[in-house]
Amino acid sequence: MTDQAEPAHGPGALGPGPDGAGFTYRGAEQELIVVARPEARLRARADGVRSASGADVTSLTMFLSDEQLTLEPLFGSEERLAQATAPAPDVPDLALFYRVRGGETRARELRARIAALPGIDTAYVKPGAVPAALGQSEWHAEKAEKAPPTPDFSGRQGYLRAAPEGVGALWARQRQGGAGQDVTVIVVEGAWQLGHEDLAAKLAGVVVGTPLDDLAWRNHGTSVLGVVGGDRGESGVTGIAPDAVTAAASVRGIGSAAAIHAAAERLGPGDIVLVELHRPGPRFEYAERDDQRGYLPLEWWPDDFAAVRYAAARGVLVVAAAGNGAESLDDALYERRPDDFPGWWRNPFNPSNASSGAVLVGAGAPPPGTHGRDHGPDRSRLAFSNHGARVDAQGWGHEVTTTGGFWDRPGDLQGGPEEIAWYTDAFSGTSAAAPVVAGALAGLQGVLRAAGRPVMSPEDARRVLRATGSPQQDAPDRPASQRIGNRPDIRAAVTHLLPQAVGSGQAERYWDELLPYPPELPPRLRLFVAGAWRTLDHPSPEVRQAVHTAFAGGRPDVRVWFADEEIVGLVVVG
């Protein structure tokens, strides 16, 4: 698949990937997952396996011993799960999931043998999860040799601006709580540059797992953190929710489901788990591919679905990359249950089935001309992005300016000898889109908390993202019917959630500021409403003329809706 809008020599113009950029991430681990039968009530310990119901587990014990394997509870001890968890009725029983330790090179052979043993329902092999980001091919070595003082790159972060270009983060920061205060976001993936100069203020570090020692993973994780929580200041970038606390959960050694579960247990209602991974799906028999074709969001796999569902039942928002597989998640292929999945499994992409509760994020094109490039109509689906009814919202999938390097190299925007000062202009993929949406949700949760209102539940978050925002647009061969959803608009969502925050009244006077002062301010139309002057930035010529004509007629009827000092709606009657 090739993005037709990509310039011939621009980022992603070379290579075999879905966006012209083939690449691989090192260190992604296969996982052999075992699902026990409920009636067996297995209890796995380092010294062996027993059954709390008295079932015969001799065959299982002998098999594990002979093959030098260990069965490890995926989500913690069975007793603790039974005592501490009071999940919703549709949350799978977490105590039934185990991970096999040892025999990693023989995982597929061992799967069939262990699945046939008494007390075991089934077993399946999960391909290694990798970041849902695109590799890049254009890089100039001379940039990596310089180490200038870091300038202010925030002007290149178009995703911060007002809708429809961005998500309205600049507006949100002027509202109490709108920068993500009292919200924590834990990013689930593999590695991060935790010493980055622009991530110091609110970064809590790694809460679970051991980061991978790999530059590509590290650049990826650092880029994600910058989009959500880059520090305020006069240099570098600023995150969408710079006052949110950010933290990291690594999948290394524990796997994706356990990392999601552990992150959720460290959070409270309204906080966010951001899942930045995808893995090969059934389209190509779960084969790892440099082009990422057929890759799926993690909720396809039963244990990941269970972990996400557990988080949602706790009131924790899970935001997840929809994947770069160029797949329609509505395809009939996904209605077929894989032979090694448990019998209770249902296609999580079908809205008729129980949902994981995650906000699934697709990748949309940024406005044409961003950084001098054109990826198609603004908010149109990028060719590599998965799509379908299950996808809730979109974020920028190209040209995302943030912290970190250029896939496996120093930053293209700023490189130099110090990794802690790298920045990129070209973070891409559904991995770039997902933190845009997560940051917008963090800002919304902060506004709700500051207003003394209940925070959004996972269901609320999905509903608001679908009800508000800037609509998806058509592109040649990629119509809006290939759903990736709306781009979030924090301001519109606040109006939707807190309608009382919007006042209204009839304008008594107006002032049309054709030449703004100071000159760097935008052109403004000011109206005196409800005892105060309210401002409309960048009024259209039609609005200007209508207001002028109404007041010139001597009996003006100009009705205005406003949030604080800003006009959010205007109607000239008559």
Coordinates of C-alpha atoms in Angstrom, one line a residue:
M1 CA 0.0 0.0 0.0
T2 CA 1.4 3.4 -1.0
D3 CA 0.1 6.8 0.2
Q4 CA -0.4 8.5 -3.1
A5 CA -0.1 12.0 -1.6
E6 CA 3.5 11.3 -0.4
P7 CA 6.1 13.4 -2.3
A8 CA 8.5 11.4 -4.3
H9 CA 11.5 12.2 -2.0
G10 CA 9.8 13.0 1.3
P11 CA 9.6 10.9 4.4
G12 CA 8.4 7.4 3.7
A13 CA 9.0 7.6 0.0
L14 CA 11.4 4.7 0.0
G15 CA 11.1 1.1 1.2
P16 CA 8.4 -1.6 1.2
G17 CA 6.2 -0.4 4.2
P18 CA 2.5 0.5 4.1
D19 CA 3.7 4.1 3.9
G20 CA 6.8 3.3 2.0
A21 CA 9.0 2.6 5.0
G22 CA 10.0 -0.9 5.8
F23 CA 11.6 -1.6 9.2
T24 CA 11.6 -3.8 12.2
Y25 CA 11.9 -3.4 16.0
R26 CA 14.2 -5.7 17.8
G27 CA 13.4 -7.5 21.1
A28 CA 9.7 -8.1 20.6
E29 CA 8.9 -11.3 22.5
Q30 CA 6.6 -14.1 21.5
E31 CA 4.2 -15.2 24.3
L32 CA 2.8 -18.7 24.9
I33 CA -0.5 -18.1 26.8
V34 CA -2.5 -20.9 28.4
V35 CA -6.1 -20.7 29.4
A36 CA -7.1 -23.1 32.2
R37 CA -10.5 -24.7 32.6
P38 CA -12.5 -22.9 35.4
E39 CA -13.4 -26.2 37.2
A40 CA -9.7 -27.1 37.5
R41 CA -9.0 -24.1 39.7
L42 CA -5.3 -24.3 39.0
R43 CA -2.8 -22.9 41.5
A44 CA 0.6 -22.4 39.8
R45 CA 3.8 -21.8 41.9
A46 CA 7.5 -22.0 41.2
D47 CA 7.6 -25.5 42.6
G48 CA 4.7 -26.8 40.5
V49 CA 1.0 -26.8 39.8
R50 CA -1.9 -28.0 42.0
S51 CA -5.6 -27.9 41.8
A52 CA -7.7 -26.2 44.5
S53 CA -10.7 -28.4 43.4
G54 CA -8.8 -31.7 43.7
A55 CA -8.6 -32.3 40.0
D56 CA -5.9 -34.6 38.7
V57 CA -3.1 -32.4 37.3
T58 CA -0.4 -35.1 37.2
S59 CA -0.1 -35.0 33.5
L60 CA 0.3 -31.3 33.5
T61 CA 2.9 -31.4 36.2
M62 CA 4.9 -34.1 34.5
F63 CA 4.8 -32.3 31.2
L64 CA 6.1 -29.0 32.7
S65 CA 8.8 -30.9 34.5
D66 CA 10.0 -32.9 31.5
E67 CA 10.1 -29.9 29.3
Q68 CA 11.7 -27.7 32.0
L69 CA 8.8 -25.2 31.8
T70 CA 7.1 -23.0 34.4
L71 CA 3.4 -22.0 34.4
E72 CA 3.1 -18.5 35.7
P73 CA -0.2 -16.7 36.5
L74 CA -0.4 -13.9 34.0
F75 CA -2.1 -11.3 36.2
G76 CA -0.8 -12.3 39.6
S77 CA -1.7 -15.0 42.1
E78 CA -5.1 -16.7 41.7
E79 CA -6.0 -16.1 45.4
R80 CA -5.3 -12.4 45.2
L81 CA -7.3 -12.0 42.0
A82 CA -10.3 -13.8 43.6
Q83 CA -10.1 -11.6 46.7
A84 CA -9.3 -8.2 45.2
T85 CA -11.2 -8.2 41.9
A86 CA -15.0 -7.6 41.7
P87 CA -15.2 -7.1 37.9
A88 CA -18.2 -6.4 35.9
P89 CA -20.1 -9.5 34.7
D90 CA -18.5 -9.2 31.2
V91 CA -14.9 -9.2 32.4
P92 CA -13.2 -12.5 31.7
D93 CA -11.9 -14.4 34.7
L94 CA -8.3 -13.2 34.9
A95 CA -7.3 -16.2 37.1
L96 CA -7.6 -18.5 34.1
F97 CA -4.7 -17.0 32.2
Y98 CA -1.2 -18.2 32.4
R99 CA 2.1 -17.6 30.6
V100 CA 4.6 -20.4 29.9
R101 CA 8.2 -19.6 30.8
G102 CA 10.9 -21.5 29.0
G103 CA 10.9 -23.2 25.6
E104 CA 10.5 -19.9 23.8
T105 CA 12.0 -21.2 20.6
R106 CA 9.5 -24.1 20.6
A107 CA 6.4 -22.2 21.4
R108 CA 4.3 -23.4 18.6
E109 CA 5.2 -27.1 19.1
L110 CA 4.5 -26.7 22.9
R111 CA 1.2 -25.0 22.3
A112 CA -0.5 -28.0 20.8
R113 CA 0.8 -30.4 23.4
I114 CA -0.1 -28.3 26.4
A115 CA -3.5 -27.5 25.0
A116 CA -4.4 -31.2 25.0
L117 CA -3.7 -31.7 28.7
P118 CA -6.4 -32.2 31.4
G119 CA -7.3 -29.0 33.2
I120 CA -6.3 -26.8 30.1
D121 CA -9.0 -25.2 28.0
T122 CA -6.6 -24.0 25.2
A123 CA -3.3 -22.3 24.5
Y124 CA -2.2 -19.8 21.8
V125 CA 1.0 -18.1 20.7
K126 CA 1.0 -14.3 20.5
P127 CA 3.5 -12.8 18.0
G128 CA 5.8 -10.1 19.5
A129 CA 4.0 -6.8 20.0
V130 CA 5.8 -3.8 18.3
P131 CA 5.2 0.0 18.3
A132 CA 2.5 1.1 15.9
A133 CA 4.8 3.6 14.2
L134 CA 6.2 4.0 10.8
G135 CA 9.9 4.0 10.0
Q136 CA 11.4 6.9 8.2
S137 CA 13.9 7.1 5.4
E138 CA 14.9 10.7 4.9
W139 CA 17.7 11.7 7.3
H140 CA 20.5 14.2 7.0
A141 CA 23.6 13.2 8.9
E142 CA 24.8 16.8 9.3
K143 CA 21.8 17.5 11.6
A144 CA 23.0 14.8 14.0
E145 CA 26.4 16.4 14.3
K146 CA 25.1 19.7 15.6
A147 CA 24.1 20.5 19.2
P148 CA 22.6 24.0 19.1
P149 CA 20.6 25.3 22.1
T150 CA 17.1 24.0 21.8
P151 CA 14.7 26.5 20.2
D152 CA 11.0 26.7 20.7
F153 CA 9.4 24.1 18.4
S154 CA 5.8 24.6 19.6
G155 CA 4.9 26.6 16.5
R156 CA 5.4 23.4 14.5
Q157 CA 2.9 21.5 16.7
G158 CA -0.2 22.2 14.6
Y159 CA -2.1 19.5 16.5
L160 CA -2.2 21.8 19.5
R161 CA -4.2 24.5 17.6
A162 CA -7.9 25.1 17.4
A163 CA -10.2 22.7 15.5
P164 CA -10.3 21.6 12.8
E165 CA -6.5 21.8 12.4
G166 CA -5.8 20.6 15.9
V167 CA -7.5 19.4 19.1
G168 CA -7.8 22.8 20.8
A169 CA -5.1 22.2 23.4
L170 CA -4.1 25.9 23.4
W171 CA -7.7 26.9 24.3
A172 CA -7.9 24.1 26.9
R173 CA -4.7 25.3 28.7
Q174 CA -6.5 28.6 29.5
R175 CA -9.2 26.7 31.3
Q176 CA -8.9 25.5 34.8
G177 CA -7.7 21.8 34.7
G178 CA -7.5 21.9 30.9
A179 CA -3.8 21.1 30.8
G180 CA -4.5 17.7 32.4
Q181 CA -4.2 18.6 36.1
D182 CA -4.8 15.7 38.5
V183 CA -4.8 13.1 35.7
T184 CA -2.2 10.4 35.3
V185 CA -1.3 8.7 31.9
I186 CA 0.7 5.5 31.9
V187 CA 2.1 4.5 28.5
V188 CA 2.4 0.8 27.7
E189 CA 5.2 -0.1 25.3
G190 CA 8.9 -1.0 25.5
A191 CA 11.4 1.8 26.2
W192 CA 11.8 5.6 26.8
Q193 CA 14.5 8.2 27.2
L194 CA 13.5 9.2 30.7
G195 CA 16.2 11.8 31.0
H196 CA 15.0 13.8 28.1
E197 CA 15.2 17.6 28.8
D198 CA 11.6 18.2 27.9
L199 CA 10.0 15.5 30.0
A200 CA 11.2 16.3 33.5
A201 CA 8.4 18.2 35.1
K202 CA 5.7 15.6 35.4
L203 CA 7.4 12.3 34.5
A204 CA 7.0 9.6 37.2
G205 CA 9.3 7.0 35.6
V206 CA 8.8 3.3 34.9
V207 CA 6.1 1.7 37.2
V208 CA 6.4 -1.9 35.9
G209 CA 8.6 -4.0 33.6
T210 CA 12.2 -3.5 32.4
P211 CA 12.7 -1.2 29.4
L212 CA 14.3 -2.6 26.3
D213 CA 17.8 -1.5 25.5
D214 CA 17.1 -0.5 21.9
L215 CA 17.3 2.9 20.3
A216 CA 14.3 2.5 18.0
W217 CA 12.0 1.5 20.9
R218 CA 13.4 4.3 23.0
N219 CA 12.9 7.0 20.4
H220 CA 9.3 5.7 19.9
G221 CA 8.4 5.9 23.6
T222 CA 10.0 9.3 24.0
S223 CA 8.0 10.6 21.1
V224 CA 4.8 9.4 22.6
L225 CA 5.5 11.0 26.0
G226 CA 6.3 14.3 24.3
V227 CA 2.9 14.5 22.5
V228 CA 1.0 13.9 25.8
G229 CA 3.1 15.6 28.4
G230 CA 6.0 17.6 27.0
D231 CA 7.0 20.2 29.5
R232 CA 5.8 23.8 29.4
G233 CA 8.6 26.3 28.6
E234 CA 10.2 28.5 26.0
S235 CA 12.2 25.7 24.3
G236 CA 11.4 22.3 22.7
V237 CA 7.8 21.2 22.6
T238 CA 4.8 21.4 24.9
G239 CA 2.5 18.4 25.3
I240 CA -1.3 18.5 24.8
A241 CA -1.7 17.9 28.6
P242 CA 1.6 19.2 30.1
D243 CA 0.2 19.2 33.7
A244 CA -0.8 15.5 33.6
V245 CA 1.5 13.1 35.3
T246 CA 3.1 10.6 32.9
A247 CA 4.6 7.2 33.6
A248 CA 5.7 4.1 31.7
A249 CA 4.9 0.4 31.8
S250 CA 7.3 -1.9 29.8
V251 CA 6.1 -5.1 28.2
R252 CA 9.6 -6.6 28.4
G253 CA 9.6 -9.8 30.5
I254 CA 5.9 -9.6 31.4
G255 CA 4.1 -9.3 28.1
S256 CA 1.4 -6.8 27.0
A257 CA -1.6 -8.0 28.9
A258 CA 0.2 -8.1 32.2
A259 CA 1.6 -4.6 31.6
I260 CA -1.8 -3.2 30.9
H261 CA -3.2 -4.9 34.0
A262 CA -0.4 -3.7 36.2
A263 CA -0.7 -0.1 34.8
A264 CA -4.5 -0.1 35.5
E265 CA -4.0 -1.3 39.1
R266 CA -1.8 1.8 39.7
L267 CA -4.5 4.2 38.5
G268 CA -7.9 5.5 39.6
P269 CA -11.1 6.2 37.8
G270 CA -10.6 8.8 35.1
D271 CA -6.9 8.1 34.6
I272 CA -5.5 6.8 31.3
V273 CA -3.6 3.8 30.0
L274 CA -2.1 4.5 26.6
V275 CA -1.3 1.3 24.6
E276 CA 1.2 2.0 21.8
L277 CA 1.5 -1.5 20.3
H278 CA 0.1 -3.7 17.6
R279 CA 1.0 -7.2 16.3
P280 CA 0.6 -9.5 13.3
G281 CA -3.0 -10.8 12.8
P282 CA -4.6 -13.6 10.9
R283 CA -4.6 -11.9 7.4
F284 CA -1.1 -13.3 6.8
E285 CA -1.1 -16.1 9.3
Y286 CA 0.3 -14.0 12.1
A287 CA 3.6 -13.6 10.2
E288 CA 5.9 -10.7 11.2
R289 CA 6.2 -8.3 8.2
D290 CA 8.4 -5.2 7.6
D291 CA 5.4 -3.5 5.9
Q292 CA 3.1 -4.2 8.9
R293 CA 0.3 -5.3 6.6
G294 CA -2.4 -7.1 8.5
Y295 CA -1.2 -5.9 11.9
L296 CA -4.1 -5.5 14.5
P297 CA -4.8 -3.7 17.8
L298 CA -4.0 -5.9 20.8
E299 CA -7.6 -6.5 21.9
W300 CA -7.8 -9.2 19.2
W301 CA -6.0 -11.6 21.7
P302 CA -8.1 -12.9 24.6
D303 CA -5.7 -12.1 27.4
D304 CA -5.1 -8.5 26.1
F305 CA -8.9 -8.1 25.8
A306 CA -9.4 -9.3 29.4
A307 CA -6.7 -6.9 30.7
V308 CA -8.3 -3.9 28.9
R309 CA -11.8 -4.9 30.0
Y310 CA -10.5 -5.1 33.6
A311 CA -9.1 -1.6 33.3
A312 CA -12.3 -0.3 31.9
A313 CA -14.3 -1.9 34.7
R314 CA -12.1 0.1 37.2
G315 CA -13.1 3.3 35.4
V316 CA -9.6 3.7 33.8
L317 CA -9.7 4.9 30.2
V318 CA -7.6 2.8 27.8
V319 CA -6.6 4.5 24.6
A320 CA -5.1 2.1 22.0
A321 CA -3.5 2.4 18.6
A322 CA -5.8 0.8 16.0
G323 CA -2.8 -0.5 14.1
N324 CA -1.0 0.2 10.8
G325 CA -2.2 -2.9 9.0
A326 CA -4.3 -1.2 6.3
E327 CA -7.1 -3.5 7.4
S328 CA -10.9 -3.1 7.5
L329 CA -11.7 -4.3 11.0
D330 CA -15.2 -4.9 9.6
D331 CA -13.9 -7.7 7.3
A332 CA -15.6 -11.1 7.7
L333 CA -12.2 -12.6 8.3
Y334 CA -12.4 -11.4 11.9
E335 CA -15.7 -13.1 12.6
R336 CA -13.9 -16.5 12.4
R337 CA -12.6 -17.6 15.8
P338 CA -9.0 -18.8 15.6
D339 CA -8.9 -22.5 16.5
D340 CA -6.6 -22.0 19.5
F341 CA -8.7 -19.2 21.1
P342 CA -11.1 -20.1 23.9
G343 CA -14.7 -21.0 23.0
W344 CA -16.1 -17.9 24.7
W345 CA -14.1 -15.5 22.5
R346 CA -16.0 -13.2 20.2
N347 CA -14.8 -10.8 17.6
P348 CA -13.9 -7.6 19.5
F349 CA -14.2 -5.4 16.4
N350 CA -17.9 -6.2 15.9
P351 CA -19.9 -3.6 17.7
S352 CA -22.6 -6.2 18.3
N353 CA -20.3 -8.1 20.6
A354 CA -19.0 -7.1 24.1
S355 CA -16.5 -4.3 23.8
S356 CA -13.1 -4.1 25.5
G357 CA -14.0 -0.6 26.4
A358 CA -10.8 0.9 24.9
V359 CA -10.8 4.0 22.7
L360 CA -9.4 2.8 19.4
V361 CA -7.5 5.4 17.4
G362 CA -6.9 5.6 13.7
A363 CA -4.5 7.8 11.8
G364 CA -5.7 10.8 9.8
A365 CA -3.9 13.1 7.5
P366 CA -2.7 16.5 8.9
P367 CA -3.7 19.7 7.1
P368 CA -2.0 19.8 3.6
G369 CA 1.1 21.9 3.7
T370 CA 2.1 21.0 7.2
H371 CA 5.9 21.0 7.2
G372 CA 5.7 21.6 3.5
R373 CA 4.1 18.2 2.8
D374 CA 0.8 16.9 1.6
H375 CA -0.6 13.6 2.7
G376 CA -4.1 14.1 1.2
P377 CA -7.2 16.0 2.5
D378 CA -7.1 17.0 6.1
R379 CA -8.6 14.3 8.4
S380 CA -8.8 11.7 5.6
R381 CA -7.7 8.2 6.5
L382 CA -4.0 7.5 5.8
A383 CA -3.6 4.4 3.7
F384 CA -1.8 2.4 6.3
S385 CA -4.4 3.0 9.1
N386 CA -6.8 0.2 10.1
H387 CA -10.4 1.4 9.9
G388 CA -13.9 0.2 10.7
A389 CA -16.9 0.7 12.9
R390 CA -14.9 -0.2 16.0
V391 CA -12.5 2.8 15.5
D392 CA -13.6 5.7 17.8
A393 CA -11.4 8.6 16.8
Q394 CA -8.4 9.8 14.8
G395 CA -5.3 11.8 15.5
W396 CA -2.6 13.2 13.3
G397 CA -0.8 10.2 11.7
H398 CA 2.0 12.2 10.1
E399 CA 4.1 15.3 10.8
V400 CA 3.8 15.1 14.5
T401 CA 6.4 17.3 16.2
T402 CA 7.6 15.9 19.5
T403 CA 10.5 14.7 21.6
G404 CA 12.7 11.8 20.6
G405 CA 14.6 10.7 17.5
F406 CA 13.9 9.7 14.0
W407 CA 13.0 6.0 14.5
D408 CA 16.5 4.5 15.0
R409 CA 18.5 7.7 14.5
P410 CA 18.9 11.1 16.1
G411 CA 16.1 13.6 15.6
D412 CA 15.5 15.0 12.2
L413 CA 14.3 18.3 13.8
Q414 CA 17.2 18.4 16.3
G415 CA 19.9 15.8 16.6
G416 CA 23.3 16.2 18.1
P417 CA 25.4 14.1 20.4
E418 CA 23.0 14.2 23.4
E419 CA 19.9 11.9 23.1
I420 CA 18.2 13.9 25.8
A421 CA 17.9 16.8 23.4
W422 CA 16.6 15.0 20.3
Y423 CA 13.4 16.2 18.6
T424 CA 11.5 15.0 15.5
D425 CA 9.1 16.6 13.1
A426 CA 7.9 13.3 11.6
F427 CA 6.5 11.0 14.2
S428 CA 4.0 8.9 12.3
G429 CA 1.6 6.0 12.4
T430 CA -1.4 5.1 14.7
S431 CA 1.2 5.3 17.5
A432 CA 1.4 9.1 16.8
A433 CA -2.3 9.4 16.5
A434 CA -3.1 7.6 19.8
P435 CA -1.3 10.1 22.1
V436 CA -3.0 13.0 20.4
V437 CA -6.3 11.5 21.5
A438 CA -5.1 10.5 24.9
G439 CA -3.8 14.0 25.5
A440 CA -7.1 15.5 24.5
L441 CA -8.9 13.1 26.9
A442 CA -6.5 14.0 29.7
G443 CA -7.4 17.7 29.2
L444 CA -11.1 16.9 29.3
Q445 CA -10.8 14.9 32.5
G446 CA -8.8 17.8 34.0
V447 CA -11.6 20.3 33.2
L448 CA -14.2 18.0 34.7
R449 CA -12.3 17.5 37.9
A450 CA -11.6 21.2 38.2
A451 CA -15.3 21.9 37.8
G452 CA -16.2 19.4 40.5
R453 CA -17.9 17.1 38.0
P454 CA -17.6 13.3 37.7
V455 CA -14.8 12.3 35.3
M456 CA -15.7 10.4 32.1
S457 CA -16.0 6.7 32.2
P458 CA -14.6 4.7 29.3
E459 CA -18.1 4.5 27.8
D460 CA -18.5 8.3 28.2
A461 CA -15.2 9.0 26.6
R462 CA -16.0 6.9 23.5
R463 CA -19.5 8.5 23.3
V464 CA -18.1 12.1 23.5
L465 CA -15.4 11.4 20.9
R466 CA -18.0 10.1 18.5
A467 CA -20.5 12.9 19.2
T468 CA -18.1 15.9 18.9
G469 CA -14.9 16.8 17.0
S470 CA -13.9 17.6 13.4
P471 CA -15.3 15.1 11.0
Q472 CA -13.3 12.6 8.9
Q473 CA -12.9 13.7 5.2
D474 CA -12.9 11.7 2.0
A475 CA -9.7 11.1 0.0
P476 CA -9.3 9.4 -3.4
D477 CA -9.7 5.6 -2.8
R478 CA -10.1 6.3 1.0
P479 CA -13.7 7.5 1.6
A480 CA -14.9 8.6 5.0
S481 CA -17.0 5.4 5.0
Q482 CA -13.7 3.7 5.9
R483 CA -14.2 4.9 9.4
I484 CA -11.4 6.3 11.6
G485 CA -13.7 8.8 13.3
N486 CA -13.5 12.5 14.2
R487 CA -10.4 14.4 15.3
P488 CA -11.0 15.5 18.9
D489 CA -12.0 19.0 19.7
I490 CA -11.6 19.7 23.4
R491 CA -13.6 22.9 23.2
A492 CA -16.6 21.3 21.6
A493 CA -16.3 18.4 24.0
V494 CA -16.3 20.7 27.0
T495 CA -19.4 22.4 25.6
H496 CA -21.0 19.0 25.2
L497 CA -20.1 17.8 28.7
L498 CA -20.6 21.1 30.6
P499 CA -23.3 23.0 28.7
Q500 CA -23.7 25.3 31.7
A501 CA -20.1 26.6 30.9
V502 CA -21.5 28.3 27.8
G503 CA -23.4 31.5 28.4
S504 CA -25.6 33.4 26.0
G505 CA -27.2 36.8 25.4
Q506 CA -28.0 39.6 23.0
A507 CA -25.1 41.9 21.9
E508 CA -25.5 45.5 22.9
R509 CA -22.4 47.0 21.2
Y510 CA -19.7 45.8 18.8
W511 CA -16.1 46.7 17.8
D512 CA -14.6 45.4 14.6
E513 CA -10.9 45.3 14.9
L514 CA -9.7 45.3 11.3
L515 CA -6.1 46.0 12.2
P516 CA -5.3 44.2 15.4
Y517 CA -3.0 45.7 18.0
P518 CA -0.4 44.4 18.8
P519 CA 0.0 43.2 15.2
E520 CA 0.7 39.6 16.2
L521 CA -2.8 39.2 17.6
P522 CA -5.4 37.7 15.2
P523 CA -8.2 39.9 13.6
R524 CA -11.0 40.1 16.1
L525 CA -14.7 41.0 16.3
R526 CA -15.7 42.1 19.8
L527 CA -19.3 42.2 21.1
F528 CA -20.6 43.5 24.4
V529 CA -22.8 40.7 25.8
A530 CA -24.1 40.0 29.3
G531 CA -22.1 42.8 30.9
A532 CA -18.7 42.1 29.3
W533 CA -16.8 42.2 26.0
R534 CA -16.5 38.9 24.2
T535 CA -14.1 38.1 21.4
L536 CA -14.4 36.2 18.1
D537 CA -11.0 35.6 16.5
H538 CA -10.7 35.4 12.7
P539 CA -14.3 36.4 11.9
S540 CA -15.2 35.6 8.3
P541 CA -16.1 38.6 6.0
E542 CA -19.7 37.3 5.9
V543 CA -20.0 37.5 9.8
R544 CA -18.4 40.9 9.9
Q545 CA -20.8 42.2 7.3
A546 CA -23.9 40.7 8.9
V547 CA -23.0 42.3 12.3
H548 CA -22.2 45.6 10.8
T549 CA -25.5 45.7 8.8
A550 CA -27.5 44.7 11.9
F551 CA -26.1 47.5 14.1
A552 CA -26.3 50.0 11.2
G553 CA -30.0 49.4 10.9
G554 CA -30.6 50.7 14.4
R555 CA -32.4 47.7 15.8
P556 CA -29.7 45.0 16.1
D557 CA -30.7 41.4 17.1
V558 CA -27.3 39.7 17.4
R559 CA -27.5 36.6 19.6
V560 CA -24.2 35.3 21.0
W561 CA -23.0 32.2 22.8
F562 CA -19.8 32.5 24.8
A563 CA -17.4 30.6 27.0
D564 CA -15.7 33.0 29.3
E565 CA -14.5 35.9 27.1
E566 CA -14.6 33.9 23.8
I567 CA -17.5 33.7 21.4
V568 CA -18.4 30.2 20.5
G569 CA -21.6 30.9 18.5
L570 CA -23.3 33.9 16.8
V571 CA -26.6 34.3 15.0
V572 CA -27.9 37.5 13.4
V573 CA -31.7 37.4 13.4
G574 CA -33.7 39.1 10.8

